[in-house]
CSV table of C-alpha atoms in Angstrom, one decimal:
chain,number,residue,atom,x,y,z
A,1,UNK,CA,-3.3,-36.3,-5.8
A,2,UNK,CA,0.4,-34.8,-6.4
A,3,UNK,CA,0.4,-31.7,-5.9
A,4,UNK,CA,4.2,-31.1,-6.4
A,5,UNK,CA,5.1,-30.3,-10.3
A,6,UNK,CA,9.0,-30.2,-11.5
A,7,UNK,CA,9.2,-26.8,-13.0
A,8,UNK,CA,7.1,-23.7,-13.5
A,9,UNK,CA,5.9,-24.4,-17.2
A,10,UNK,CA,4.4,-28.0,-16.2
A,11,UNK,CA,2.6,-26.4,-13.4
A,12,UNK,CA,0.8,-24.2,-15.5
A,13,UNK,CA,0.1,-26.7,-18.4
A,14,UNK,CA,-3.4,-26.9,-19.0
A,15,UNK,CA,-4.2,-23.9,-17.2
A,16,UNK,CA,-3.9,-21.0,-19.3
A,17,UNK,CA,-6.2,-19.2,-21.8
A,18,UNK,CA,-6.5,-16.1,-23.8
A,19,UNK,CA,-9.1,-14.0,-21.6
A,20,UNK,CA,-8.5,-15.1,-18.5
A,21,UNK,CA,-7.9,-13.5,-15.0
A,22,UNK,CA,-5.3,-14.1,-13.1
A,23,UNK,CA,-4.3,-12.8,-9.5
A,24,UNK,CA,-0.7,-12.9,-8.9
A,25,UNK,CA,0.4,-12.2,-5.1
A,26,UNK,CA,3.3,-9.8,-3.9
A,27,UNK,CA,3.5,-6.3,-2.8
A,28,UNK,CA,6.0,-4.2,-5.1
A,29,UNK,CA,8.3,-7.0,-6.0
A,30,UNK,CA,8.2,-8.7,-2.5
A,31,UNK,CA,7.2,-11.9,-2.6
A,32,UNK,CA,6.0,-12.0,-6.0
A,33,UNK,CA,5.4,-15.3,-8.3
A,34,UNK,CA,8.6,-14.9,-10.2
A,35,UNK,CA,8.9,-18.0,-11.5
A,36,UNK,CA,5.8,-18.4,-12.7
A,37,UNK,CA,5.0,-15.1,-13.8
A,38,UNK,CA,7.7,-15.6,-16.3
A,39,UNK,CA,5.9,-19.0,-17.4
A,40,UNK,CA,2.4,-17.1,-17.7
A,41,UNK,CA,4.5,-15.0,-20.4
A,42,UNK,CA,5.7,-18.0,-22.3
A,43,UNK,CA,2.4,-19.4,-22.7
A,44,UNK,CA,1.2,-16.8,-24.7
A,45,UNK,CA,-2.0,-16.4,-23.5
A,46,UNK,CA,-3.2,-13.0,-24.1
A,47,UNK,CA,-6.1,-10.5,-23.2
A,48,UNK,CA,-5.4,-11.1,-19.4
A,49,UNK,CA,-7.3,-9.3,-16.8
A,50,UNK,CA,-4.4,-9.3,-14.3
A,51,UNK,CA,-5.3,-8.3,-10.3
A,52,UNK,CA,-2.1,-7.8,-8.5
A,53,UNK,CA,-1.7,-4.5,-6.3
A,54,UNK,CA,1.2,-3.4,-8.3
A,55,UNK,CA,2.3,-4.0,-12.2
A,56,UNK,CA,6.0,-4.7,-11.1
A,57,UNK,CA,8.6,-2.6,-13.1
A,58,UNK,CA,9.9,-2.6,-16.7
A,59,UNK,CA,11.7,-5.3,-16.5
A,60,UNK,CA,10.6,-7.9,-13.7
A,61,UNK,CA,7.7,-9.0,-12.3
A,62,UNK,CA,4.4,-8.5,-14.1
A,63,UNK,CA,6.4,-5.7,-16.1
A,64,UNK,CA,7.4,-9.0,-18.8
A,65,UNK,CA,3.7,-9.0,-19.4
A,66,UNK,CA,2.9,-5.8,-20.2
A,67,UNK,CA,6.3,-5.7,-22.6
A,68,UNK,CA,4.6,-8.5,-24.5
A,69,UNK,CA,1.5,-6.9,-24.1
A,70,UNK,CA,-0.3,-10.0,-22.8
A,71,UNK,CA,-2.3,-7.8,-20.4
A,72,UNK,CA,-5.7,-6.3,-21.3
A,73,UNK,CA,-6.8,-4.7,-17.8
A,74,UNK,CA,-4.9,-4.6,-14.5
A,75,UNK,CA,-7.0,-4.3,-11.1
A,76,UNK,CA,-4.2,-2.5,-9.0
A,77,UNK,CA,-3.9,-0.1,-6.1
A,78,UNK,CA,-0.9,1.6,-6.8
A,79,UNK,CA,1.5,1.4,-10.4
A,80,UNK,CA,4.1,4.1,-9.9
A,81,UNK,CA,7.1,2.2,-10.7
A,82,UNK,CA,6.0,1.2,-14.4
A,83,UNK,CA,6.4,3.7,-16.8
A,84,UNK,CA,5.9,1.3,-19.6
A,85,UNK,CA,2.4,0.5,-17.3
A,86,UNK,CA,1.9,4.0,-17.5
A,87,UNK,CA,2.7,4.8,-21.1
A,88,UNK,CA,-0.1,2.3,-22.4
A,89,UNK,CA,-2.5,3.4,-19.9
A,90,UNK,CA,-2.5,6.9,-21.1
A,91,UNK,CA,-2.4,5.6,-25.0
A,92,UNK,CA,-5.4,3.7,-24.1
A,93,UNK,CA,-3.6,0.6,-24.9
A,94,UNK,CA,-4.2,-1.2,-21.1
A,95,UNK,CA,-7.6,-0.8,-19.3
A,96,UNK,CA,-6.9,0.1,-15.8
A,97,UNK,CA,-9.2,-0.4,-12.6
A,98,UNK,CA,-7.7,1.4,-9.4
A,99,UNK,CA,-8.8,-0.3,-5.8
A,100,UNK,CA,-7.8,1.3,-2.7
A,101,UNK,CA,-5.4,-1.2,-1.3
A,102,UNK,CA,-7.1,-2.3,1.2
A,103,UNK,CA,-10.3,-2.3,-0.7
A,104,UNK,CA,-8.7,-5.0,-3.1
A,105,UNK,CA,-6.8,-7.3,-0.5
A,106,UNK,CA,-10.8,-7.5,1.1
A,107,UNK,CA,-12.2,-8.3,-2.3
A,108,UNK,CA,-9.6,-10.9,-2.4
A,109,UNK,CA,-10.6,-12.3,0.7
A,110,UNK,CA,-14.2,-12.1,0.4
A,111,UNK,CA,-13.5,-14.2,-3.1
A,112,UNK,CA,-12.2,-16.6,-1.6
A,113,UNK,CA,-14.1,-16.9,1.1
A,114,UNK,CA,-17.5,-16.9,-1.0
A,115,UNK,CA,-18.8,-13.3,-0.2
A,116,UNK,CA,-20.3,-11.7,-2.9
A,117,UNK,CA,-19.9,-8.8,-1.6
A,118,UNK,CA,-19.0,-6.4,1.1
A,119,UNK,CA,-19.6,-2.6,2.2
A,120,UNK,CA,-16.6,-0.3,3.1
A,121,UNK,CA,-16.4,3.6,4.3
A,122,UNK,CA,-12.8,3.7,2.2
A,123,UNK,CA,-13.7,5.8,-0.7
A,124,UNK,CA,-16.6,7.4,0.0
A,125,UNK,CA,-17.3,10.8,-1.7
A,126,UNK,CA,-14.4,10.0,-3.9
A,127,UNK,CA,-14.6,8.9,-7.8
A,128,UNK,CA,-13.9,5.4,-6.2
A,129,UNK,CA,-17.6,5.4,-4.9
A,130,UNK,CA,-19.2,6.4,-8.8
A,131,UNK,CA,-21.7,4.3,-9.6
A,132,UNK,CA,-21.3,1.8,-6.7
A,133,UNK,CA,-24.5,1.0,-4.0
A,134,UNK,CA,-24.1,3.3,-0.8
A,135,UNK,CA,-26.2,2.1,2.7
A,136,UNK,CA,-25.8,3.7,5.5
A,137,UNK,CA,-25.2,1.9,8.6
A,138,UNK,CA,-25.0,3.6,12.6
A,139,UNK,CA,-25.3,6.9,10.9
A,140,UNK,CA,-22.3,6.5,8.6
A,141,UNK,CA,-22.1,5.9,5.0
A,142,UNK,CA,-20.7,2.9,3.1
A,143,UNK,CA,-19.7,1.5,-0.5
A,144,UNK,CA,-20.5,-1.5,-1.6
A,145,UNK,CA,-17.6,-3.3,-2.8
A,146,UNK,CA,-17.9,-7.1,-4.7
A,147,UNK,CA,-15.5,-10.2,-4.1
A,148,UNK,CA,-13.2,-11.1,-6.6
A,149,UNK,CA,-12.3,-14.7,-8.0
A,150,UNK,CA,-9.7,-15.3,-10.6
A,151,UNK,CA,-9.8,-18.5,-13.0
A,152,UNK,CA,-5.8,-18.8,-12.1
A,153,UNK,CA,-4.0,-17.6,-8.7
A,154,UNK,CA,-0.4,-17.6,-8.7
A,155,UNK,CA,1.2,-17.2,-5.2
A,156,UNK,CA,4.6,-16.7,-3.9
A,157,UNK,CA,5.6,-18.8,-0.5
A,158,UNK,CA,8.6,-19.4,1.5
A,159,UNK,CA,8.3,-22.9,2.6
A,160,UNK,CA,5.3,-25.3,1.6
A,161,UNK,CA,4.8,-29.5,2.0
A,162,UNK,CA,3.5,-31.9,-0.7
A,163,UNK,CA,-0.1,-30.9,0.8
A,164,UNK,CA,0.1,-27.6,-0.2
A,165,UNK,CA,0.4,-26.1,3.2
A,166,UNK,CA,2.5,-22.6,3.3
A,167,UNK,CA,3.9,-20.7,5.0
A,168,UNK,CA,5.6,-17.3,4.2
A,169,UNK,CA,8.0,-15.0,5.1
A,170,UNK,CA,8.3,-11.6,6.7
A,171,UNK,CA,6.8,-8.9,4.7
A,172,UNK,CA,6.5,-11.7,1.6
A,173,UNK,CA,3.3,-12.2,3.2
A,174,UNK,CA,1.1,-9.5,1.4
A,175,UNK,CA,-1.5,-10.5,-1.2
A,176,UNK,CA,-0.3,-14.0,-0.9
A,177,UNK,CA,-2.7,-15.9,1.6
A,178,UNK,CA,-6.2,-14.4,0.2
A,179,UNK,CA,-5.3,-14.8,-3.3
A,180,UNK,CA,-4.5,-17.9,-2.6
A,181,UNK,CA,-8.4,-18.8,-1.2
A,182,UNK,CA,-10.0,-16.6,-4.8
A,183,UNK,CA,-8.0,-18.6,-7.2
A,184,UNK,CA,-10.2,-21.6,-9.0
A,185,UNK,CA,-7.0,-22.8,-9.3
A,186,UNK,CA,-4.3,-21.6,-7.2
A,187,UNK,CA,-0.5,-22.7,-8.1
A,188,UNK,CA,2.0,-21.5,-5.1
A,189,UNK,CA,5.8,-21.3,-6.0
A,190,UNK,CA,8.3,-21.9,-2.9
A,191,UNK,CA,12.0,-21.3,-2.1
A,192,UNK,CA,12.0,-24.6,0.1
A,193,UNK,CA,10.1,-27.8,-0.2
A,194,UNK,CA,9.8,-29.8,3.1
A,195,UNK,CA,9.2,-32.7,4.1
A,196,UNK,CA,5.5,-33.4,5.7
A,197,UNK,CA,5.7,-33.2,8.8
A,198,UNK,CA,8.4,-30.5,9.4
A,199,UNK,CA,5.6,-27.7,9.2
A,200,UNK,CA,4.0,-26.9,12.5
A,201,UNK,CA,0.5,-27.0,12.1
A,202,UNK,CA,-0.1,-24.1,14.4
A,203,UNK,CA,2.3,-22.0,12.2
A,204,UNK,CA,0.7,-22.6,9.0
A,205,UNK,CA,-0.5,-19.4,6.9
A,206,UNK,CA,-2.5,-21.2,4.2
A,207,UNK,CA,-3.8,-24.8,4.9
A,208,UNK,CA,-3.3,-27.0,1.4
A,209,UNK,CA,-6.7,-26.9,0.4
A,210,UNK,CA,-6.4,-23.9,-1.0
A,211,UNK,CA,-3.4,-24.9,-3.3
A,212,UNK,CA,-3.6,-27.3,-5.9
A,213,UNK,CA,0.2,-26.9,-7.9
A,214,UNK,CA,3.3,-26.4,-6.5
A,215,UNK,CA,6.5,-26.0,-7.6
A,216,UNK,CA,10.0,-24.7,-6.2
A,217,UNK,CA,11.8,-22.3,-8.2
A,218,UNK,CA,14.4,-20.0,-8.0
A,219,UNK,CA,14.2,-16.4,-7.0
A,220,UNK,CA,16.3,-13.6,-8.0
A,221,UNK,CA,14.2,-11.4,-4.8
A,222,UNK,CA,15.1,-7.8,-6.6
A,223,UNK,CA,14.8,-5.2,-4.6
A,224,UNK,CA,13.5,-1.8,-5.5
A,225,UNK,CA,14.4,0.6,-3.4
A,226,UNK,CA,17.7,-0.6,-1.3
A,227,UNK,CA,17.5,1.8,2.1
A,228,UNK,CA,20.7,1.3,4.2
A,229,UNK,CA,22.2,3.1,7.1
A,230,UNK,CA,25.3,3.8,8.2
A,231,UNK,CA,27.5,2.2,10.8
A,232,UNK,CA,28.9,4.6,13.0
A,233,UNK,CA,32.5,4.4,14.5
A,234,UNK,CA,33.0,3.0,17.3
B,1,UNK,CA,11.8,31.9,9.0
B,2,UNK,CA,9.6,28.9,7.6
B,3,UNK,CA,10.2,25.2,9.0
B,4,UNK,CA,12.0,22.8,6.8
B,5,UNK,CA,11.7,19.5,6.0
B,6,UNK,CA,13.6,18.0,9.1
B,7,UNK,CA,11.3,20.6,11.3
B,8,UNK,CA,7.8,19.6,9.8
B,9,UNK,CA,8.6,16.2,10.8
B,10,UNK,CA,9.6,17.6,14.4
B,11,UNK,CA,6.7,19.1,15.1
B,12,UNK,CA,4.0,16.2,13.6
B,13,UNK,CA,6.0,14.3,15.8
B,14,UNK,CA,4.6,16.2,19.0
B,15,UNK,CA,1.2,14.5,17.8
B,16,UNK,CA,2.6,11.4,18.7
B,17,UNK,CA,1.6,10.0,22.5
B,18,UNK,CA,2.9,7.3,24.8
B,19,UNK,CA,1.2,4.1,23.6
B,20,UNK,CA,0.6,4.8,20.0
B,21,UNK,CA,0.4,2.8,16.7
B,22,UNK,CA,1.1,4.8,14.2
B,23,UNK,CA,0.9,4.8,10.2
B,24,UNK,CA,3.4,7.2,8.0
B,25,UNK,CA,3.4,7.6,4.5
B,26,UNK,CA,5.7,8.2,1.9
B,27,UNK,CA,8.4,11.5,2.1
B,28,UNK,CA,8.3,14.3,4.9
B,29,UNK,CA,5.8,11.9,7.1
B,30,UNK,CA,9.0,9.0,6.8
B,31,UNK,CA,11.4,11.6,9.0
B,32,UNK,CA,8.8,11.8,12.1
B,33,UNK,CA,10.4,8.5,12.9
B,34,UNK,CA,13.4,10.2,13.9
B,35,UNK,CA,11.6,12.6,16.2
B,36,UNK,CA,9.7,10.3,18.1
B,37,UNK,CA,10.4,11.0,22.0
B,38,UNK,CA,12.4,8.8,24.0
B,39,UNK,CA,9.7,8.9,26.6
B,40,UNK,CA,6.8,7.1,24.8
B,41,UNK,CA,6.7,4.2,23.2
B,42,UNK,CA,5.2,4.0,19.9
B,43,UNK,CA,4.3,0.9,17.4
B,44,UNK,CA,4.6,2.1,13.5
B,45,UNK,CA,2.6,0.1,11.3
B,46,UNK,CA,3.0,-0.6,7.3
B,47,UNK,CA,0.5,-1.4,6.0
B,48,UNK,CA,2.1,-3.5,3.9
B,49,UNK,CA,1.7,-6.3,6.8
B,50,UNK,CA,3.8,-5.4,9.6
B,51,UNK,CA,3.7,-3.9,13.3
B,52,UNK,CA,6.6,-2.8,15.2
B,53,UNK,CA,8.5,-1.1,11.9
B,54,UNK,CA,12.7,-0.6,13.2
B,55,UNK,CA,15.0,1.3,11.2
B,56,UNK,CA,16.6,1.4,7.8
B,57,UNK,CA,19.1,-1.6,7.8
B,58,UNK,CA,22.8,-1.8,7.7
B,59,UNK,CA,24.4,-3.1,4.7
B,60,UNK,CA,24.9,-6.5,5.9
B,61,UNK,CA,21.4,-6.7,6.8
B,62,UNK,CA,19.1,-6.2,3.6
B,63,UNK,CA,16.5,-8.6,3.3
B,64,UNK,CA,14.4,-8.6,0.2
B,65,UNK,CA,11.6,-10.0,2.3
B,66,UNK,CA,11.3,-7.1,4.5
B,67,UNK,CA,10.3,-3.8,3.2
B,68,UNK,CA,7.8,-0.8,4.1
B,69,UNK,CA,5.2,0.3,2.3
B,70,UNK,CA,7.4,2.5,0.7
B,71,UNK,CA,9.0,-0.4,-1.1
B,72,UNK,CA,12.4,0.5,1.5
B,73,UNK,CA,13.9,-2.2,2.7
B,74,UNK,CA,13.6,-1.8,6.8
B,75,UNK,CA,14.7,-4.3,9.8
B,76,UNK,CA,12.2,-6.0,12.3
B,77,UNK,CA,12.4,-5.3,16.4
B,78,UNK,CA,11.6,-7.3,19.3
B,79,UNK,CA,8.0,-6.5,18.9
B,80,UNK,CA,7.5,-7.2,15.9
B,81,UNK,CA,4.3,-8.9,13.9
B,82,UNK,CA,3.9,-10.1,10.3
B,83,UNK,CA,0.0,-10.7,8.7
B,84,UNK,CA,-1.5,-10.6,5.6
B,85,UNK,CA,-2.8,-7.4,3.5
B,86,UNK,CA,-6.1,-8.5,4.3
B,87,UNK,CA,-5.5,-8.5,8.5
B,88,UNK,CA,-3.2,-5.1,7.7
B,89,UNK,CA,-6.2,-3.2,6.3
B,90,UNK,CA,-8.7,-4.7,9.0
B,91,UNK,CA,-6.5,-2.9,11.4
B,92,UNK,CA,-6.9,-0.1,9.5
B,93,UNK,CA,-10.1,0.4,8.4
B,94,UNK,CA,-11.5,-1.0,11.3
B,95,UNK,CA,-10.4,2.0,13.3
B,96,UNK,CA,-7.1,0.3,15.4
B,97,UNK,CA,-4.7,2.4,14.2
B,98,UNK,CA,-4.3,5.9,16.2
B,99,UNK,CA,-3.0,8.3,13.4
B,100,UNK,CA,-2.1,8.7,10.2
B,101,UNK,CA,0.7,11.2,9.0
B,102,UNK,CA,0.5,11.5,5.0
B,103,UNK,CA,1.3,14.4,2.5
B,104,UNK,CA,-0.8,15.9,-0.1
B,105,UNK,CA,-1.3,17.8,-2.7
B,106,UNK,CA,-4.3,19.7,-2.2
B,107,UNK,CA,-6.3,19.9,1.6
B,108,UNK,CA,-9.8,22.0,1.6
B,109,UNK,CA,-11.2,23.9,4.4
B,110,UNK,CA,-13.8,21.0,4.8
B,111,UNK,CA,-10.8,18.6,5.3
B,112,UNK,CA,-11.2,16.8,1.8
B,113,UNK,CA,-7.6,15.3,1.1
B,114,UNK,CA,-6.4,15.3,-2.8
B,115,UNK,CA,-3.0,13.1,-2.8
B,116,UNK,CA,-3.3,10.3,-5.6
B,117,UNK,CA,-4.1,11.2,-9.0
B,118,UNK,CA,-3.7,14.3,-11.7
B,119,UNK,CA,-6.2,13.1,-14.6
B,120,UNK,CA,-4.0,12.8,-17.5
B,121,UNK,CA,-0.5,13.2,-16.1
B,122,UNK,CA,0.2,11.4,-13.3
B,123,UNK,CA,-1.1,7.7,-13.2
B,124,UNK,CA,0.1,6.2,-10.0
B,125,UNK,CA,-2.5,5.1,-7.9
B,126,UNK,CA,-3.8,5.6,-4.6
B,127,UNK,CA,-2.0,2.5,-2.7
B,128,UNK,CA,-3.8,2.4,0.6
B,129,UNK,CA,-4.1,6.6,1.3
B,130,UNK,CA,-7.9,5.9,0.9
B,131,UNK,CA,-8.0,3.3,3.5
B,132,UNK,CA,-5.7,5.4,5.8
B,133,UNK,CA,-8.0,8.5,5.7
B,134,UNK,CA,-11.2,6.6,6.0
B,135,UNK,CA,-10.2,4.2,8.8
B,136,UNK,CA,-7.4,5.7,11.0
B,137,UNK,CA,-8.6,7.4,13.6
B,138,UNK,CA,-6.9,10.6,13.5
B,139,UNK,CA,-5.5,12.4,10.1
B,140,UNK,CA,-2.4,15.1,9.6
B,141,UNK,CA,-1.0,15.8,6.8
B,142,UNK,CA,2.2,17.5,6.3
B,143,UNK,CA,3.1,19.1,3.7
B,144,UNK,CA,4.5,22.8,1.5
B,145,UNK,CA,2.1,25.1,2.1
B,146,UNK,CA,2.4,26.1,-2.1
B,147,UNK,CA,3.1,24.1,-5.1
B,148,UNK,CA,6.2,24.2,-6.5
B,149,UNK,CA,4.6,26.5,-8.4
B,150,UNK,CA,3.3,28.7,-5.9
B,151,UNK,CA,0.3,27.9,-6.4
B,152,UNK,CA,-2.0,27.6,-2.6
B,153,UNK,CA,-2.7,24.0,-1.4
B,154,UNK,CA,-4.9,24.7,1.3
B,155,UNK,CA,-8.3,25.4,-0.7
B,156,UNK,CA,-12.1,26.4,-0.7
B,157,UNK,CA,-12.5,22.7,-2.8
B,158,UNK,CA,-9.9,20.1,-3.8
B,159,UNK,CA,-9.5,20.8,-7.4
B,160,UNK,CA,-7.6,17.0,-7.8
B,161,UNK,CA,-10.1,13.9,-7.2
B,162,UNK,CA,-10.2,13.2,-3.7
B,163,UNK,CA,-8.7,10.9,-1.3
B,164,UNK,CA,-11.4,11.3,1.1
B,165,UNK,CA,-14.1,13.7,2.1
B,166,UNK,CA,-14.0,15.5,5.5
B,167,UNK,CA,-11.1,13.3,6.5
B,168,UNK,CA,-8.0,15.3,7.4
B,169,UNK,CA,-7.8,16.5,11.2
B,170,UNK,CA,-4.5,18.9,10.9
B,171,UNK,CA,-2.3,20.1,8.7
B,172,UNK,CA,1.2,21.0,9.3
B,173,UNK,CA,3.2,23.3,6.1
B,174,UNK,CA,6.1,24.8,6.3
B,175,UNK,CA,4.4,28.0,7.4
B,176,UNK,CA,2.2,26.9,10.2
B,177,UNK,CA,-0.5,24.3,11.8
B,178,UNK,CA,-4.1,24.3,11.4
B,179,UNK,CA,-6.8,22.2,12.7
B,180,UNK,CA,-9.7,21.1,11.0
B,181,UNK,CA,-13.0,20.1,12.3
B,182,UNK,CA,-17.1,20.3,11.9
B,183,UNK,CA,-16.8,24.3,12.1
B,184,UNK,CA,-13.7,24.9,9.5
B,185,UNK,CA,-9.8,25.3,10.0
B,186,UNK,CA,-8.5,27.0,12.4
B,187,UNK,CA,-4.6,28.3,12.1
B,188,UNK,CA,-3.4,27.7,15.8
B,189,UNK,CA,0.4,27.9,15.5
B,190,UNK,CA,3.0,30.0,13.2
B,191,UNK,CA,6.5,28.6,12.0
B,192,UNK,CA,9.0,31.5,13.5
B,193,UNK,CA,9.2,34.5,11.8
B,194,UNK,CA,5.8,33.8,9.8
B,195,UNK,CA,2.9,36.2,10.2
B,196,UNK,CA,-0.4,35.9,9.6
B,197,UNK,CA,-0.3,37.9,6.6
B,198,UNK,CA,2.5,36.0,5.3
B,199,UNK,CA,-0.1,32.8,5.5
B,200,UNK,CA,-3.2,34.3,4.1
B,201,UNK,CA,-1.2,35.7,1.3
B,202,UNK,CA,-0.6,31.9,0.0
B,203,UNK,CA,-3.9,30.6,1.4
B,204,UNK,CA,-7.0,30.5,-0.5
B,205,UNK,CA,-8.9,28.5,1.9
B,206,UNK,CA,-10.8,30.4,5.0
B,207,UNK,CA,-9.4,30.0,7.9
B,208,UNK,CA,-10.4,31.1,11.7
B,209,UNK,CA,-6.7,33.0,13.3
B,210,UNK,CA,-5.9,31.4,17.0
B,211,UNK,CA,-2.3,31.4,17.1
């Protein structure tokens, strides 16, 4: 089976449809499916449920969604730097479903690694915990939290092999490697396509089975907050 | 005279000790960095996936790849390790990490910890501040002892939904420390030139004197 597509809209052909949910990897706008983010927009499909910990900003990332208004509900930890994200979630316009970080990245991984669910002391006596299952275990308290799958996972990855192997970069990693396993199909984007072989198998992040498309795109890698310091003279 | 930024961050970093990992959260809790003693080593974490954060870069250095969890771009050390949310938040929740230093918005006399959300203004989110509180093994915050309004942080109850219940271990304000545990808070040290009146005067929470 090819795995290996030549550009981001065939990759998705086939895959998309109004009402589906999507998990789309990064962390801010680091290591985020650019390429195919911006296909997911020109397929039109509409009422996503979009999990991704952040919603990008106004004009990159996930943000191209929400300006078309192709989202219906994100699942996100953290959306601060969307004020458009903001805007339709207090007009009502955008359901909205906050996980503690870490909370999400394990319902990711559970997902995909066929856990129905899990329990968690993160949230506990907060409004995170309404309505959920609470057990105690050794004396302490705990939430139960479910796994999450996604009928299409789209994944950003520095270098990956016609297998499907990855391998990622730095803090790129992120939400990457367990959205990867929770996607019922997972397509992975790359900077570098190399030749089998060239990956060592003790260095890979996420073994090929778990992707099914690849493609290799271009990546304009915006940054969001640019921190530098100062050279002093010598 | 009350501390300032720069000396907040001075002092939470005298709750730093030789052999540390450490997580620090967005604003006043980012400076400790630069207080860290020369004598200990210490490993800061983002939870973003990475141990063994180094400094800001120099221009010539930026990589898009390589940012905190503050979205900053950062540069790696010899120490360094890269891992997946997933691993990050294991760490975290499952009690590896030594301390937390966050800020807040409102603290109770219980130690319940308000820092994410104001229902119908301000939509951000809580990133991973829950997981933090729950998992690390030791919480301070640091933060103005008022609003900007004035208004007291330190409370009988968290007004703001909560980050966690019973979480926070210390707080350091610009007026003082207290330390919280099973029997309330305790104010143990004053900023110079604070009194004890000065404190309760912008302090609805009770608090035990032992400065």
């Amino acid at each position: 089976m090819k795995k290996i597509y030549p550009d981001a809209r065939a990759a998705l052909d086939g895959l998309c449809f109004d009402g589906m949910t999507v998990m789309s990897g990064g962390f801010g706008l680091c290591g985020i499916p650019e390429n195919l983010i911006a296909a997911l927009r020109d397929t039109g499909a509409k009422d996503l449920t979009v999990i991704s910990n952040n919603a990008g900003v106004d004009d990159f990332g996930l943000g191209l969604l929400l300006q078309t208004r192709q989202i219906k509900k994100m699942i996100s930890s953290y959306v601060g730097e969307n004020k458009e994200f903001e805007r339709q979630y207090l007009s009502n316009e955008l359901e909205l479903e906050f996980n503690p970080q870490g909370t999400l990245a394990e319902r990711c991984r559970a997902g995909g690694a066929g856990i129905p669910a899990f329990y968690t002391k993160t949230g506990v006596g907060t409004m995170i915990a309404e309505g959920k299952e609470h057990k105690e275990f050794n004396g302490e308290t705990y939430i139960m939290e479910t796994g999450l799958i996604a009928d299409l996972s789209i994944v950003k990855a520095w270098k990956g092999d016609e297998q499907g192997n990855l391998v990622f970069r730095k803090t790129a990693r992120n939400f990457n490697p367990m959205m990867a396993t929770a996607g019922k199909v997972t397509v992975a984007e790359v900077e570098e396509i190399v030749p089998l072989g060239s990956l060592d198998p003790d260095c890979i992040h996420t073994p090929g089975i778990f992707v099914q498309r690849m493609i290799k795109g271009d990546h304009e890698k915006r940054i969001e907050q640019r921190t530098v310091r100062q050279r002093e003279n010598a | 005279m009350p501390w300032d930024r720069n000396q907040m961050a001075e002092r939470a970093a005298k709750e730093l000790e030789d052999g540390f990992y450490v997580n620090l959260g967005i604003g006043i809790p980012t400076l400790v960095a630069n207080y860290i003693g020369e004598d200990i080593d210490v490993t800061l974490q983002s939870e973003n996936g990475m141990l063994g954060m180094g400094p800001f870069p120099y221009e010539d250095e930026v990589d898009p790849d390589l940012i905190n969890a503050g979205k900053q771009t950062i540069t790696e050390l010899r120490r360094t390790s890269y891992f997946s949310s997933a691993d990050s938040f294991g760490m975290i929740r499952g009690g590896h990490i030594d301390l937390s230093i966050l800020g807040a918005m409102e603290v109770s006399e219980k130690g319940d910890l308000a820092n994410w959300m104001i229902p119908g203004k301000m939509v951000k989110g809580m990133g991973g501040a829950m997981d933090l509180v729950a998992g690390v093994k030791r919480v301070v915050v640091v933060m103005d002892h008022t609003s900007k309004n004035g208004d007291p942080k330190l409370l009988h109850e968290c007004s703001l939904p909560l980050t966690g219940q019973g979480v926070v271990d210390m707080v350091i304000t610009n007026l003082g420390v207290f330390e919280i545990d099973e029997t309330g808070m305790k104010l143990t040290e004053l900023a110079p030139d604070v009194t004890v009146e000065d404190v309760k005067a912008s302090t609805e929470a009770d608090f035990e004197v032992a400065v």
